Amino acid sequence: MIQGTPCDDRIIAPASVQRVNGGGGDDTILAGPISAAVPCAAVCLAGEPGCGAETRDMTIGIEDLEGSEAADALYGDAGPNQLLGHKGADVHSAGAGADTILANSADSDPVINCGADIDTAVIDIPTSEYADATPVGCETVRQGAPNDFRALTQLPPPPLVSNPASDRKAPRTRLTAHPAKRLTTTRMRRRVVFGFKSDERGSHFRCKLDRKPYRPCISPRAYNLKLGRHAVRILAIDAAGNADSTPALFRFRIHRLPVRTSP
């Protein structure tokens, strides 16, 4: 465990550290695999939202969270927080407090939820390659070039979401249809179809194929895939902007059958 001081600390913690307590002051942490903790600001850096089966660590009393170059899930506490995700399809959920979300990192972040109080979000300028999700609960939204936090363009106020502060429960995503884990084909590609649903009405979905970013999708979702190993992740987001922290995940492999020729 690393213990901070009563002053403002900047803590660089190796991945082997399981617990970090910032103590008093306004603290910053740059760390290895860490996951959500309550009541504290927290970040998961294990390569996918929710960290899957990776080790879950904890931060306490950290006000400034900085993610990795992978897909992270960053959660704020009831105080003022700053969440910076860097590259990867990051989930930002700031919670209560006067928060700042810095999501302009040249990728498609599936969730930008500022929570209650007066908050600010900086998102990417949309391109043909990436576009962030619409921020929820953010009173001020600006656009900026990747990792540029000075030359920003302020956007009109985002649309109001009906009573988002009263809904803090994330939806659960469930697969209703999927292919077998081992598939064969005589061609170079094979078509697969996924069906999915949420336990909350009004949810929308984002799908991720292999290392590609999360993109909006609807059920059923079909893919025409090459031979080899594949992984599909599906994330439900409810009307209040709460995202499933454990997206549905299905891994499978496509093999090619040898083509038989007549003797």
CSV table of C-alpha atoms in Angstrom, one decimal, residues 17-169:
chain,number,residue,atom,x,y,z
A,17,VAL,CA,0.7,-2.0,-5.6
A,18,GLN,CA,-2.8,-3.1,-4.6
A,19,ARG,CA,-4.0,-0.1,-2.7
A,20,VAL,CA,-3.3,3.6,-2.8
A,21,ASN,CA,-4.5,6.2,-0.2
A,22,GLY,CA,-3.9,9.8,-1.2
A,23,GLY,CA,-4.6,11.2,2.3
A,24,GLY,CA,-5.5,14.8,2.5
A,25,GLY,CA,-5.0,17.5,-0.1
A,26,ASP,CA,-5.7,17.4,-3.9
A,27,ASP,CA,-4.0,14.3,-5.1
A,28,THR,CA,-3.0,12.8,-8.5
A,29,ILE,CA,-2.3,9.1,-9.3
A,30,LEU,CA,-0.8,7.5,-12.3
A,31,ALA,CA,-1.0,3.8,-11.8
A,32,GLY,CA,-1.3,0.2,-13.0
A,33,PRO,CA,-4.5,-2.0,-12.9
A,34,ILE,CA,-7.0,-0.3,-10.7
A,35,SER,CA,-10.8,-0.6,-10.5
A,36,ALA,CA,-13.8,1.2,-9.1
A,37,ALA,CA,-14.1,1.7,-5.4
A,38,VAL,CA,-16.6,3.4,-3.1
A,39,PRO,CA,-16.3,6.0,-1.7
A,40,CYS,CA,-13.4,7.1,-3.8
A,41,ALA,CA,-12.3,8.1,-7.3
A,42,ALA,CA,-11.1,5.1,-9.2
A,43,VAL,CA,-9.9,3.9,-12.5
A,44,CYS,CA,-9.6,0.5,-14.2
A,45,LEU,CA,-6.6,0.1,-16.5
A,46,ALA,CA,-6.7,-3.6,-17.5
A,47,GLY,CA,-7.5,-3.1,-21.2
A,48,GLU,CA,-11.3,-3.3,-21.3
A,49,PRO,CA,-14.2,-1.7,-19.4
A,50,GLY,CA,-14.7,-3.4,-16.1
A,51,CYS,CA,-11.3,-5.2,-16.3
A,52,GLY,CA,-12.8,-8.6,-17.1
A,53,ALA,CA,-11.2,-11.2,-14.8
A,54,GLU,CA,-8.1,-9.1,-14.1
A,55,THR,CA,-6.9,-8.0,-10.7
A,56,ARG,CA,-9.0,-5.2,-9.2
A,57,ASP,CA,-7.2,-2.7,-7.0
A,58,MET,CA,-8.3,0.4,-5.1
A,59,THR,CA,-7.6,4.0,-4.8
A,60,ILE,CA,-8.9,6.3,-2.0
A,61,GLY,CA,-8.8,10.0,-1.8
A,62,ILE,CA,-7.5,10.5,-5.3
A,63,GLU,CA,-9.0,13.5,-7.1
A,64,ASP,CA,-7.1,13.4,-10.5
A,65,LEU,CA,-7.3,10.2,-12.4
A,66,GLU,CA,-5.2,9.5,-15.5
A,67,GLY,CA,-5.9,6.3,-17.6
A,68,SER,CA,-3.7,4.2,-19.8
A,69,GLU,CA,-3.4,3.7,-23.6
A,70,ALA,CA,-5.9,0.9,-23.3
A,71,ALA,CA,-9.7,0.9,-22.8
A,72,ASP,CA,-10.2,2.1,-19.2
A,73,ALA,CA,-13.2,2.7,-17.0
A,74,LEU,CA,-12.9,5.7,-14.7
A,75,TYR,CA,-15.3,6.4,-11.9
A,76,GLY,CA,-15.4,9.6,-9.8
A,77,ASP,CA,-16.7,10.0,-6.2
A,78,ALA,CA,-19.0,12.6,-4.7
A,79,GLY,CA,-16.3,15.3,-4.6
A,80,PRO,CA,-14.6,17.2,-7.5
A,81,ASN,CA,-12.7,15.0,-9.8
A,82,GLN,CA,-10.7,15.2,-13.1
A,83,LEU,CA,-10.8,12.2,-15.4
A,84,LEU,CA,-8.4,11.9,-18.2
A,85,GLY,CA,-8.6,8.7,-20.3
A,86,HIS,CA,-5.9,8.9,-23.0
A,87,LYS,CA,-6.2,6.5,-25.9
A,88,GLY,CA,-8.6,3.6,-25.9
A,89,ALA,CA,-12.4,3.4,-25.8
A,90,ASP,CA,-12.8,4.7,-22.2
A,91,VAL,CA,-15.9,4.8,-19.9
A,92,HIS,CA,-16.0,8.1,-18.0
A,93,SER,CA,-18.4,8.4,-15.1
A,94,ALA,CA,-17.7,11.3,-12.8
A,95,GLY,CA,-20.4,11.1,-10.2
A,96,ALA,CA,-21.4,14.0,-8.0
A,97,GLY,CA,-19.2,17.1,-7.5
A,98,ALA,CA,-17.9,19.8,-9.8
A,99,ASP,CA,-16.0,17.5,-12.2
A,100,THR,CA,-14.0,17.8,-15.4
A,101,ILE,CA,-13.8,15.0,-18.0
A,102,LEU,CA,-11.0,15.2,-20.6
A,103,ALA,CA,-12.0,12.8,-23.4
A,104,ASN,CA,-10.4,14.3,-26.5
A,105,SER,CA,-7.9,11.5,-27.1
A,106,ALA,CA,-8.6,10.6,-30.7
A,107,ASP,CA,-10.8,7.6,-30.1
A,108,SER,CA,-14.5,6.7,-29.7
A,109,ASP,CA,-15.3,6.8,-26.0
A,110,PRO,CA,-18.6,5.0,-25.4
A,111,VAL,CA,-19.7,6.8,-22.1
A,112,ILE,CA,-19.1,10.3,-21.0
A,113,ASN,CA,-21.3,10.9,-17.9
A,114,CYS,CA,-20.6,13.9,-15.8
A,115,GLY,CA,-23.2,13.1,-13.1
A,116,ALA,CA,-24.7,15.7,-10.8
A,117,ASP,CA,-23.5,19.3,-10.0
A,118,ILE,CA,-21.9,21.7,-12.4
A,119,ASP,CA,-19.5,19.8,-14.7
A,120,THR,CA,-17.4,20.3,-17.8
A,121,ALA,CA,-16.4,17.8,-20.6
A,122,VAL,CA,-13.9,18.1,-23.4
A,123,ILE,CA,-14.6,15.7,-26.3
A,124,ASP,CA,-13.0,15.0,-29.7
A,125,ILE,CA,-13.9,16.8,-32.9
A,126,PRO,CA,-15.7,14.0,-34.8
A,127,THR,CA,-13.9,12.5,-37.8
A,128,SER,CA,-14.6,9.6,-40.1
A,129,GLU,CA,-12.5,7.4,-37.8
A,130,TYR,CA,-13.8,8.2,-34.4
A,131,ALA,CA,-16.5,10.1,-32.5
A,132,ASP,CA,-17.3,10.3,-28.8
A,133,ALA,CA,-20.7,9.5,-27.3
A,134,THR,CA,-22.9,12.4,-26.5
A,135,PRO,CA,-22.0,13.7,-23.0
A,136,VAL,CA,-24.7,13.2,-20.3
A,137,GLY,CA,-25.2,15.6,-17.4
A,138,CYS,CA,-22.4,18.0,-18.5
A,139,GLU,CA,-23.3,21.6,-18.2
A,140,THR,CA,-20.4,22.8,-20.4
A,141,VAL,CA,-19.2,20.7,-23.4
A,142,ARG,CA,-16.2,21.7,-25.5
A,143,GLN,CA,-14.5,20.1,-28.5
A,144,GLY,CA,-10.8,20.1,-29.0
A,145,ALA,CA,-8.0,18.5,-31.1
A,146,PRO,CA,-6.5,15.3,-29.5
A,147,ASN,CA,-4.9,16.1,-26.1
A,148,ASP,CA,-5.3,19.9,-26.7
A,149,PHE,CA,-6.9,21.5,-23.7
A,150,ARG,CA,-6.4,25.2,-24.7
A,151,ALA,CA,-7.8,25.8,-28.2
A,152,LEU,CA,-11.3,24.6,-27.5
A,153,THR,CA,-14.7,25.2,-29.2
A,154,GLN,CA,-17.7,25.4,-26.9
A,155,LEU,CA,-20.8,23.6,-28.0
A,156,PRO,CA,-24.4,24.4,-27.3
A,157,PRO,CA,-25.8,22.9,-24.0
A,158,PRO,CA,-26.5,19.2,-24.4
A,159,PRO,CA,-30.1,18.0,-24.3
A,160,LEU,CA,-31.5,17.4,-20.9
A,161,VAL,CA,-31.9,13.8,-19.7
A,162,SER,CA,-35.0,13.1,-17.6
A,163,ASN,CA,-33.9,13.0,-14.0
A,164,PRO,CA,-30.5,11.3,-14.5
A,165,ALA,CA,-29.4,11.9,-10.9
A,166,SER,CA,-32.1,9.6,-9.6
A,167,ASP,CA,-30.9,6.6,-11.7
A,168,ARG,CA,-27.5,5.4,-10.6
A,169,LYS,CA,-28.1,1.7,-11.5
